[in-house]
XYZ file of C-alpha atoms in Angstrom:
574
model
C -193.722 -120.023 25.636
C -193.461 -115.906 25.557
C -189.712 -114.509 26.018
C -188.974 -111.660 27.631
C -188.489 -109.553 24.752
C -191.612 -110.692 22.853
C -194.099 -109.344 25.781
C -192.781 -106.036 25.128
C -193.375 -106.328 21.113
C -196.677 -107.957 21.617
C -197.646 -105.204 23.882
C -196.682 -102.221 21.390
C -194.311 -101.022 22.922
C -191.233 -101.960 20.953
C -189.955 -102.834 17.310
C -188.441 -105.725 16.349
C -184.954 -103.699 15.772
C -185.304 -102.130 19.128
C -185.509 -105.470 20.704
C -182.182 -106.845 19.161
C -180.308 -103.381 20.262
C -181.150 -104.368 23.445
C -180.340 -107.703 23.376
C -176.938 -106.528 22.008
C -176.526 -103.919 24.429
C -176.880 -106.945 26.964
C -174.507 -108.747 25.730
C -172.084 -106.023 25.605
C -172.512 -105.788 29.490
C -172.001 -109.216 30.164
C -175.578 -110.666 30.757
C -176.262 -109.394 33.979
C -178.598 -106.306 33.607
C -182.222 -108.263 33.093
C -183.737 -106.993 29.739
C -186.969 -105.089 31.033
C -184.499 -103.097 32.933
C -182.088 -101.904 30.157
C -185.048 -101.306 27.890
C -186.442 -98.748 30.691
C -182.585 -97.117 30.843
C -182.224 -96.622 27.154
C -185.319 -95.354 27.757
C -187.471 -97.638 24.828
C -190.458 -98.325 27.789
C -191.094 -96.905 31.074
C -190.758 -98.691 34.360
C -194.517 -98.736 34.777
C -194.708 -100.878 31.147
C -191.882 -103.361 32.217
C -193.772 -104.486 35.904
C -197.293 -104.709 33.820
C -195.193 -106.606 31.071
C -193.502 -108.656 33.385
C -196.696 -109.447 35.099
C -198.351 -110.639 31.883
C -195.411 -112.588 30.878
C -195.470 -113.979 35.009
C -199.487 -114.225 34.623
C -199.921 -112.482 37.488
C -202.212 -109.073 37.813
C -200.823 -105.771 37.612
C -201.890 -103.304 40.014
C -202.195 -99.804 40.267
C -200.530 -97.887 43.578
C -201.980 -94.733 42.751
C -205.108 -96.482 43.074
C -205.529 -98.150 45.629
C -206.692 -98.207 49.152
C -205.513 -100.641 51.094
C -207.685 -101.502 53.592
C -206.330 -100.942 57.922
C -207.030 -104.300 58.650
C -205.106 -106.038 56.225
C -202.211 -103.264 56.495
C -202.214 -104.140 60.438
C -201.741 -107.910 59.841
C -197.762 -107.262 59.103
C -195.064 -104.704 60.987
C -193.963 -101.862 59.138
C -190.344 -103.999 59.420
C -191.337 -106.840 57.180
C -193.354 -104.478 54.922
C -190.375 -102.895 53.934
C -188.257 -105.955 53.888
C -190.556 -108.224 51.862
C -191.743 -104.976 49.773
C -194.929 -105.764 50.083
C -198.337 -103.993 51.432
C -201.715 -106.201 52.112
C -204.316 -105.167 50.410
C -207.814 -106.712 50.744
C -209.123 -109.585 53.332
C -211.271 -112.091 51.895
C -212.610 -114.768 54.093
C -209.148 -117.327 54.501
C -207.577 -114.943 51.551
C -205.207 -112.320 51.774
C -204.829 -110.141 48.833
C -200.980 -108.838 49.021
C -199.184 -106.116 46.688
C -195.322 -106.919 46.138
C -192.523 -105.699 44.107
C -191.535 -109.624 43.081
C -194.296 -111.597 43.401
C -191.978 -114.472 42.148
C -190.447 -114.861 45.559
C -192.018 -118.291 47.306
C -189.991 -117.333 50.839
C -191.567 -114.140 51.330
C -195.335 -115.945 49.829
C -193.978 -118.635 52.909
C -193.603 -116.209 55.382
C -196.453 -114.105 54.639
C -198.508 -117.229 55.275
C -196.934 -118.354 58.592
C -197.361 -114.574 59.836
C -200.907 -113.938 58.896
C -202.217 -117.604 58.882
C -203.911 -116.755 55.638
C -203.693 -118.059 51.675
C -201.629 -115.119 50.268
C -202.760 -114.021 46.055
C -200.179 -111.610 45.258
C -200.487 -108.649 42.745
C -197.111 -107.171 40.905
C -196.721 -103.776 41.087
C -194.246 -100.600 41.021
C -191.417 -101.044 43.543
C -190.740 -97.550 43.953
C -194.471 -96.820 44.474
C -195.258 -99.790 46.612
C -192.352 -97.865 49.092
C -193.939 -94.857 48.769
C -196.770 -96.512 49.811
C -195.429 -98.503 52.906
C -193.883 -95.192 54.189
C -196.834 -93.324 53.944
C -199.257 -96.008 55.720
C -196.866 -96.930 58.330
C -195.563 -93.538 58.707
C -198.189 -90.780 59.579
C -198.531 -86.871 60.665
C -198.227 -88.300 64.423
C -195.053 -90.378 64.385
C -192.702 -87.396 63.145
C -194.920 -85.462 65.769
C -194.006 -88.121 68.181
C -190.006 -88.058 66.815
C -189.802 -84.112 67.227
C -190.945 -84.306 70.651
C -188.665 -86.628 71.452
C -185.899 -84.544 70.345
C -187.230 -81.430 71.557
C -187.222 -83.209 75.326
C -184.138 -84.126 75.181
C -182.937 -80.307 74.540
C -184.914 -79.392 77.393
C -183.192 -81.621 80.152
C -180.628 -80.755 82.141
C -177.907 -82.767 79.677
C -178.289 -80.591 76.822
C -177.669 -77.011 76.921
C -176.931 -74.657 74.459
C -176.747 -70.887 74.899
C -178.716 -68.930 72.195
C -177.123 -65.565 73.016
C -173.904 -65.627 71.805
C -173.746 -67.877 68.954
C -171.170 -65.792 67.320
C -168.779 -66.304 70.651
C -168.414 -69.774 70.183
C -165.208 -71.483 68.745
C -164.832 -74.387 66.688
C -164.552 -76.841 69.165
C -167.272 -76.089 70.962
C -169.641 -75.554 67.620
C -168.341 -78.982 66.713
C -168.958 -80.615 69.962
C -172.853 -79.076 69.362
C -173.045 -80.748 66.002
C -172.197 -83.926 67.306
C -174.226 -84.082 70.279
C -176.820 -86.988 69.515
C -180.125 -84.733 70.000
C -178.995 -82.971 66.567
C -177.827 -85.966 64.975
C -181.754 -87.287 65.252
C -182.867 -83.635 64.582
C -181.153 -83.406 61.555
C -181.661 -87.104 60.458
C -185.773 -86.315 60.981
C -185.367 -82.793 59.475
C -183.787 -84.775 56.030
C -185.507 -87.981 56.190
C -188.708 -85.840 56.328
C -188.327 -84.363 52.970
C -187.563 -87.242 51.855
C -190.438 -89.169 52.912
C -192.502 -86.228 51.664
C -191.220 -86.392 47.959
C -190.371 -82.661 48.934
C -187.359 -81.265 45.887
C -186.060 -78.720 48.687
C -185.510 -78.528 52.249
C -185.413 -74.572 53.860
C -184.137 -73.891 57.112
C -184.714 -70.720 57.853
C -183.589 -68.661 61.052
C -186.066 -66.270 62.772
C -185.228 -63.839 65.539
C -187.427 -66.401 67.687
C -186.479 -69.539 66.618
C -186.155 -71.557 63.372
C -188.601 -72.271 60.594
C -188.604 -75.557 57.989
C -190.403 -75.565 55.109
C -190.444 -78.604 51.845
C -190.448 -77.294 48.991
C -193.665 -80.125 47.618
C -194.520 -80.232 43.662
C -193.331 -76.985 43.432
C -194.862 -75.326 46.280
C -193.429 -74.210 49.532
C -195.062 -76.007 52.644
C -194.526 -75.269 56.469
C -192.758 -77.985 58.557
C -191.583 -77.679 62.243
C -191.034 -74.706 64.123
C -187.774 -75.010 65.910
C -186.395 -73.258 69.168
C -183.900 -70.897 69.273
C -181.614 -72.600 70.969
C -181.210 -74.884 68.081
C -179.713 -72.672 65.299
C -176.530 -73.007 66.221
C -176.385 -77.016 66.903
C -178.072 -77.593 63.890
C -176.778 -75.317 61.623
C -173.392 -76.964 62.411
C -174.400 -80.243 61.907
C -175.305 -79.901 59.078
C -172.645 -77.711 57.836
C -170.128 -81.023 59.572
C -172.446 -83.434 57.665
C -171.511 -81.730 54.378
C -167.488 -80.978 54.972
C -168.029 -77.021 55.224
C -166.018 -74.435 57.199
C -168.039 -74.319 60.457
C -166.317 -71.185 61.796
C -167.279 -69.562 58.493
C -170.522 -67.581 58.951
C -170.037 -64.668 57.207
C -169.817 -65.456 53.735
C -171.794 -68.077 51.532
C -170.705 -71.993 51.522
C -171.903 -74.986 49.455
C -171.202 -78.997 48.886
C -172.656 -81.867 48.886
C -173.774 -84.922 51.038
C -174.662 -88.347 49.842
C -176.834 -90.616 51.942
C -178.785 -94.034 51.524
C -182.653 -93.610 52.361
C -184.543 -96.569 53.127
C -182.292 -98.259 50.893
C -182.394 -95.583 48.012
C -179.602 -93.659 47.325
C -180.014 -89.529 47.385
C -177.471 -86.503 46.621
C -178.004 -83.492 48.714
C -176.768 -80.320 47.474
C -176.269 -77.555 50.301
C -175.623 -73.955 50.033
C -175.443 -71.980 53.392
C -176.207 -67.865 53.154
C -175.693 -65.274 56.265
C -178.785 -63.352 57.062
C -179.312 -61.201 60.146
C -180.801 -64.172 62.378
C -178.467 -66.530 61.575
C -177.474 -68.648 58.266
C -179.962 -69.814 56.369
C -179.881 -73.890 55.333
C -181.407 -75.274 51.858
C -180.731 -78.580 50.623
C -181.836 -79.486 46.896
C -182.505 -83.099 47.215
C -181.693 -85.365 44.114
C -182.788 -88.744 44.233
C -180.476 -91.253 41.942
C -182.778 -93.654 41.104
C -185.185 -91.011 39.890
C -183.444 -89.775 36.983
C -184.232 -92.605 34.459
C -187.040 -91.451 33.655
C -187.792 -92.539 30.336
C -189.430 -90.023 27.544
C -193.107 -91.315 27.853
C -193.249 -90.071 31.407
C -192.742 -86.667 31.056
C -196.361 -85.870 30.070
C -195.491 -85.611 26.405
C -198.979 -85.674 23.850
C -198.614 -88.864 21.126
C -197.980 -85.595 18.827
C -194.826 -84.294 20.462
C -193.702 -87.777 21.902
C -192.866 -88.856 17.998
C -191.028 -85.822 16.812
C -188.891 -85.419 20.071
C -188.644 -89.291 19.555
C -187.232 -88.596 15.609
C -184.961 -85.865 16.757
C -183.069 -88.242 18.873
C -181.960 -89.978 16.706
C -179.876 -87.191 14.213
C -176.362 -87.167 14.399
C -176.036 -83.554 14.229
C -177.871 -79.913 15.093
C -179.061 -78.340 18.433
C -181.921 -79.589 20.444
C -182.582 -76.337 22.765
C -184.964 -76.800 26.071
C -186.556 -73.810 27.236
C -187.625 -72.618 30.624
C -187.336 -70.836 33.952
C -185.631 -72.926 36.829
C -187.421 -75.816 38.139
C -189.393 -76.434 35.145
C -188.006 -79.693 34.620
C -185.127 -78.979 31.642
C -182.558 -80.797 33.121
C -184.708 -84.330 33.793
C -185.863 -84.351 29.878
C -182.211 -83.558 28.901
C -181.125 -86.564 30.916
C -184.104 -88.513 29.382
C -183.302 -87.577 25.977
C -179.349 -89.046 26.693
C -180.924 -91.828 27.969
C -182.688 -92.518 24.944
C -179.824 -91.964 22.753
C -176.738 -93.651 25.493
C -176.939 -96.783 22.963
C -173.531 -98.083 23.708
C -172.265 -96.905 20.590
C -171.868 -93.352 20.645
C -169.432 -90.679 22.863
C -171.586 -88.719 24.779
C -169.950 -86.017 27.234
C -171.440 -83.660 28.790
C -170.136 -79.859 30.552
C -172.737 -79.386 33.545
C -172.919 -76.558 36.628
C -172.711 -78.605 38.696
C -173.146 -82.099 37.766
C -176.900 -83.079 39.619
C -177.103 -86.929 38.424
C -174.610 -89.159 37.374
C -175.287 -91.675 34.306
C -173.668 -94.267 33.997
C -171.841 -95.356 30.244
C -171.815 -90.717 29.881
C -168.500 -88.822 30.729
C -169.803 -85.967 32.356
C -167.755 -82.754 33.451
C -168.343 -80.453 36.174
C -168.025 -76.098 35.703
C -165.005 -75.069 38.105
C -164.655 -71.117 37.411
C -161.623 -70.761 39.835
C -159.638 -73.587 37.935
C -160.745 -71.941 34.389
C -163.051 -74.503 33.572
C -165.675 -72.816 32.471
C -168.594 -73.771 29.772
C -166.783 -72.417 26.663
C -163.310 -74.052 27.821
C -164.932 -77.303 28.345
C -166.841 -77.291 25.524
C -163.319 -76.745 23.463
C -161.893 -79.210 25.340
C -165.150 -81.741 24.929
C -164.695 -81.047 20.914
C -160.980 -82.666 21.163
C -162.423 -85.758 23.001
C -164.009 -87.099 19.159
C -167.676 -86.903 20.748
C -171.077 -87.954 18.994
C -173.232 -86.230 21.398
C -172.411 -82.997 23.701
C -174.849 -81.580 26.399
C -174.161 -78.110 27.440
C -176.162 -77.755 30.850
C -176.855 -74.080 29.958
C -175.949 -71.004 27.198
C -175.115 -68.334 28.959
C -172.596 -66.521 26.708
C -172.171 -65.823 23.333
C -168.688 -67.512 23.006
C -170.349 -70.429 24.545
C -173.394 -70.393 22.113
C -170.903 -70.051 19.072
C -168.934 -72.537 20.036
C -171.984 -75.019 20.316
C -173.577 -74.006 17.076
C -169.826 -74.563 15.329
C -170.296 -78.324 17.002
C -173.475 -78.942 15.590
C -172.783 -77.362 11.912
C -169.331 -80.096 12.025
C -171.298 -83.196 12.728
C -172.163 -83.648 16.385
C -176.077 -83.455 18.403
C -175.721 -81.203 20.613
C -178.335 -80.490 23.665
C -178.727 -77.291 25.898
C -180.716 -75.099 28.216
C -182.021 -71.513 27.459
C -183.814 -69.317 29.638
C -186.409 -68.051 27.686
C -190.518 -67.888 28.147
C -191.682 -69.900 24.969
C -189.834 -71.597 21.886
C -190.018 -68.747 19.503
C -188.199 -66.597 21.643
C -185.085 -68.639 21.913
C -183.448 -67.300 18.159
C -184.519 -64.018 19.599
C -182.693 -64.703 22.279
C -179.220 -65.751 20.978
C -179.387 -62.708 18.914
C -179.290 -60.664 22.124
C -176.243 -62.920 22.973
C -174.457 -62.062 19.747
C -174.821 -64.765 17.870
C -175.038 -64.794 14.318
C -178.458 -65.055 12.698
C -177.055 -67.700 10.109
C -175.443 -69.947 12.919
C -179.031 -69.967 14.525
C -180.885 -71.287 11.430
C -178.465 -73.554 9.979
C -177.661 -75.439 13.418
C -180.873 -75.666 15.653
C -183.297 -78.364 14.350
C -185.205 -78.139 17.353
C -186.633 -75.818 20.935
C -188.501 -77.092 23.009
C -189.850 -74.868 25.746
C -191.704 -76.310 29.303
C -193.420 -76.176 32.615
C -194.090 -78.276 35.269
C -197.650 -78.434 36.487
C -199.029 -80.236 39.528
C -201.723 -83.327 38.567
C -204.397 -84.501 40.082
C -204.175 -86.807 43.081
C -205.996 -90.028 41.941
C -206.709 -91.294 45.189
C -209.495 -88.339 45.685
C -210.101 -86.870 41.775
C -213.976 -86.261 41.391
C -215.090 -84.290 38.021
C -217.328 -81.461 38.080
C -219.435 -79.168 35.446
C -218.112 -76.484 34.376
C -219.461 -73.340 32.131
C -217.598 -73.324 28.545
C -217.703 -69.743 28.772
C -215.689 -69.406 31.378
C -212.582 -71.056 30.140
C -212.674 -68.797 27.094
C -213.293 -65.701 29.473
C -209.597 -66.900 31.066
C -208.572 -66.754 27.693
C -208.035 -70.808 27.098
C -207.355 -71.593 23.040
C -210.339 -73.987 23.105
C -210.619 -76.411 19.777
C -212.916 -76.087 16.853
C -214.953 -79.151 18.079
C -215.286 -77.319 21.613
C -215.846 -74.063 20.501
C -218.394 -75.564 17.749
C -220.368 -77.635 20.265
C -224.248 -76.847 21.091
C -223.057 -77.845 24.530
C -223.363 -75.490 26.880
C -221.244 -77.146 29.826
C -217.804 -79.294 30.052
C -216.272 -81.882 32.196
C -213.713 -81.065 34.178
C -211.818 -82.420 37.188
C -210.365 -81.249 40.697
C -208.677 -83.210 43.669
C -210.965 -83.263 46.473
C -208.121 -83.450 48.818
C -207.549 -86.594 50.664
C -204.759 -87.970 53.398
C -202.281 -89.162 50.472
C -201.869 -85.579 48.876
C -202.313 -83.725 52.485
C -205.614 -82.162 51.070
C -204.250 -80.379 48.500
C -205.916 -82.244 45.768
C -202.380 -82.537 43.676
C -199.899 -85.471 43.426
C -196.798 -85.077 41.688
C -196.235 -83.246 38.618
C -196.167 -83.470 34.714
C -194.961 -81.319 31.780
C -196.593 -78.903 29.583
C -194.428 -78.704 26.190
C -194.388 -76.304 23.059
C -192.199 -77.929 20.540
C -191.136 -75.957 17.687
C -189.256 -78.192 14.887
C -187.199 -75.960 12.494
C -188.356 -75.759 8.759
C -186.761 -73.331 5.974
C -189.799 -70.067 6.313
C -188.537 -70.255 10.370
C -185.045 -70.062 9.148
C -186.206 -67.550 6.300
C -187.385 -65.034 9.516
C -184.126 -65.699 11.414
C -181.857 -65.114 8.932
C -183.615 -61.582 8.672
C -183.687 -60.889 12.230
C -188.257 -61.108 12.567
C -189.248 -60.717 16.289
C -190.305 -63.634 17.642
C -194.113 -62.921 17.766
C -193.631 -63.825 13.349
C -191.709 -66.876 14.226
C -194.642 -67.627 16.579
C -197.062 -67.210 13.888
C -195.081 -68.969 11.388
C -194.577 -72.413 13.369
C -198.406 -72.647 14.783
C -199.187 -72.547 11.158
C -196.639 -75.150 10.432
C -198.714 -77.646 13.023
C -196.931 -75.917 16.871
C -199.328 -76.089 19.954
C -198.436 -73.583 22.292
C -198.269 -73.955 25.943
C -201.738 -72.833 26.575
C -203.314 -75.606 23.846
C -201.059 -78.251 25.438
C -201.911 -76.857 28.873
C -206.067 -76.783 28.040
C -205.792 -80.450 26.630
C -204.746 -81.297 29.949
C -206.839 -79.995 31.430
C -209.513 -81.649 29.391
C -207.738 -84.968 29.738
C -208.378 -84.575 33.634
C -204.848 -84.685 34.052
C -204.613 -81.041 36.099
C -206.752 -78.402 36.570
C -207.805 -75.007 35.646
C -206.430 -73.071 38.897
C -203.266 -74.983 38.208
C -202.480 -73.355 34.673
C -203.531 -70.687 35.480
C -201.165 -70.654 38.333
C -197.934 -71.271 35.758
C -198.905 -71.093 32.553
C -200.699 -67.212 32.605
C -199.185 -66.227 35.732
């Protein structure tokens, strides 16, 4: 008989040693986390390897969400009600057979009642229980219903029951702003408006006033996309529910506001951070929306090569130095610093972070929030953090040079410590902290590691075709192209492109995956900091000592038919 554990080993995707820390770390917690699932939190295996695992160890077939097409007759056989409470999709019809996906295929009652409903033998599949949602929501939920919902509301705001007067919103006192957030029409608005983005996997809800009305856009894989159009008459209301929903002043509409709400999805638990700013129609509404459950995310999902998966892997586990990430906002920093605590929250260690603010809590990590009006700011915590005898600090961001000092000190006296820095590439992060005020020999005896990243949109699977493409013209964009490629009689190469399909809302793209450039320090890099080189040296230096830039990792890619050319072009040489 296989264990458990042994699937995992027999699979590859664990050692021996990594199996008994787990085991260990289950113990500690009393038995009741199942092993697949702490394995996937200290982030040894992804989620997608523990269902396949478990399904081998089960013996029943893994299947792939992202690709498959279930087919309208076998999705009609069962409500969207029971799809969501068995967490399970049909798939496929054969004769007396009905093919069924399901988050625990282990579970006779729901096999049972699947039977009874659809009179029909039921072979289930295993598969992702996140996806399989996904899935339900998007089949059961189309373009038309939230049509159908908005109308709805929008009726009700046109009968005689509901009326609000759009010309003197600034006239109107608390009560009667309160009594507007309240009324029910702008409870559902607001509960469509959020639930919306959700649905849509969007990162950021906009709601933005116009002198005619109101405008909502999701913020989708990056890109900004165009929601409802709203009335006038419904920037007030909604402007104070929302504002009630997240504890803010609602008289206050002169000055900037921001909090948080937290709210249970279709049984998934979400943060929303709001920040409120006047503008000359009215205050304009944007929600960040941070999904718990979707922050342990282990390393071997963010879209690291075998290459850079290893050393980022071997980094983790010093007990002292700097790990820097690299990036403009909303490349993704934050998620692989989480990842990387993941991967080192062992049960052993004291890991504290100082975070502004704090976006995901993790459990077993003592995480502090920036408060600049109570003098808590990123140096003073980080002082504080060094009293608290930690193993491993995260700094969500350098921003100062007291705070950079202070963090190098850390790492030089025997702690890991992990930050942010906004810069464009990896080389250009010592270049940085010079500007800061750093001292050269700080830099170069206490950073083992930068690591700089974007976030690229991939192809959607469900509708990914591959097409012929000149080799010239990838080198005419510039693309660093590999000796074998740029050696080749071949005239032509392979690419690939999203056709566009109902599951990405014909944009071809479905989610998104990193691009890295990791730059591991060695003594000639520490050589050219000490004596102040630009960065373009340091550049040169560590793609001689084995770096791939952004644009190599970005063209393999691209090769790999994982995104496409318009894409990198889009963030990489924009």
């Amino acid at each position: 008989m296989i264990l458990t554990g042994d699937v995992f080993i027999q699979e590859g995707l664990i050692s021996e040693d990594q199996l008994q820390m787990a085991i260990e770390k289950q113990h500690e917690l009393g038995g009741s986390e199942p092993l697949g699932k702490l394995l996937v939190t200290m982030g040894l295996i992804n989620d997608r390897d523990r269902v396949r695992c478990l399904g081998k160890l089960w013996g029943i077939q893994y299947i792939e969400i992202a690709e498959c097409v279930p087919e309208p007759e076998a999705v009609a056989l069962i409500s969207a009600p029971l799809a969501k409470k068995f967490k399970a999709i049909p798939i496929e019809r054969r004769d007396n057979k009905l093919f069924v996906a399901m988050a625990n295929p282990l579970d006779v009652f729901v096999i049972d009642e699947l039977r009874m409903i659809t009179g029909l033998e039921i072979e289930s599949f295993i598969a992702m229980e996140e996806e399989l949602m996904a899935l339900i929501a998007t089949l059961y939920r189309s373009e038309t219903h939230v049509n159908d919902a908005l109308a709805g509301v929008m009726k009700d705001f046109a009968s005689d029951q509901v009326q609000f007067n759009s010309e003197s919103d600034e006239d109107l006192t608390d009560d009667e702003l309160r009594e507007m957030g309240d009324d029910a029409p702008i409870i559902r608005l607001a509960n469509l408006i959020i639930s919306q983005g959700v649905h849509d996997k969007a990162s950021d809800i906009h709601m933005e006033p116009q002198k005619n009305g109101m405008r909502i856009r999701y913020r989708v894989d990056g890109i900004l996309t165009d929601g409802m159009r709203l009335p006038r008459k419904v920037v007030a209301p909604l402007c104070s529910r929302m504002k009630i929903m997240s504890e803010m002043d609602i008289s206050e509409k002169r000055v900037p506001q921001d909090n948080r709400i937290s709210a249970a999805i279709g049984g998934v638990e979400y943060d929303f951070r709001v920040s409120t700013l006047p503008t000359v129609h009215g205050e304009k509404i944007v929600m960040r929306i941070l999904d718990k459950s979707g922050i342990n995310v282990g390393l071997g999902k963010l879209g690291f090569v075998e290459r850079n998966l290893r050393q980022i892997e071997d980094i983790c586990t010093r007990n002292y130095g700097i790990i820097l990430v690299t990036g403009p906002t909303g490349s993704g920093k934050s998620t692989t610093l989480y990842s990387i605590l993941n991967k080192i929250n062992t049960g052993q260690n004291n890991i504290i972070t100082i975070e502004d603010p704090v976006e995901y809590e993790l459990s077993g990590i003592n995480q502090c929030g920036v408060n600049n009006k109570a003098g808590m700011t990123f140096s003073a915590g980080l002082r504080a953090m060094l009293r608290q005898d930690p193993d491993v600090i995260m700094v969500g961001e350098m921003r100062d040079h007291e705070t950079a000092t202070i963090a190098m000190e850390a790492a030089l006296t025997g702690h890991l410590v992990l930050s942010t820095l906004h810069t464009n590439d990896a080389p250009s992060a010592a270049t940085r902290l010079i500007d800061m005020g750093v001292e050269p020999f700080l830099i170069s005896s206490s950073v083992v590691a930068v690591l700089a990243q974007r976030l690229v949109r991939q192809i959607c699977p469900a509708c990914k075709e591959s097409y012929s493409a000149p080799r010239e013209l990838l080198l005419r964009y510039g693309f660093p192209l590999s000796d074998d490629l740029l050696n080749t009689s071949a005239s032509e190469l392979t690419l690939f492109k999203g056709k566009g399909c109902d599951k990405c809302k014909q944009t071809g793209y479905k989610g998104r995956t990193g691009v890295h450039e990791l730059l591991m320090m060695n003594d000639e890099i520490r050589n050219k900091i000490l004596e102040r080189s630009p960065s373009h040296i340091i550049r040169a230096l560590a793609m001689e000592n084995g770096m791939h830039t952004l644009q190599m990792d970005a063209v393999e890619k691209v090769l790999l038919g994982i995104t496409t050319v318009d894409e990198v072009l889009r963030v990489i040489y924009a």
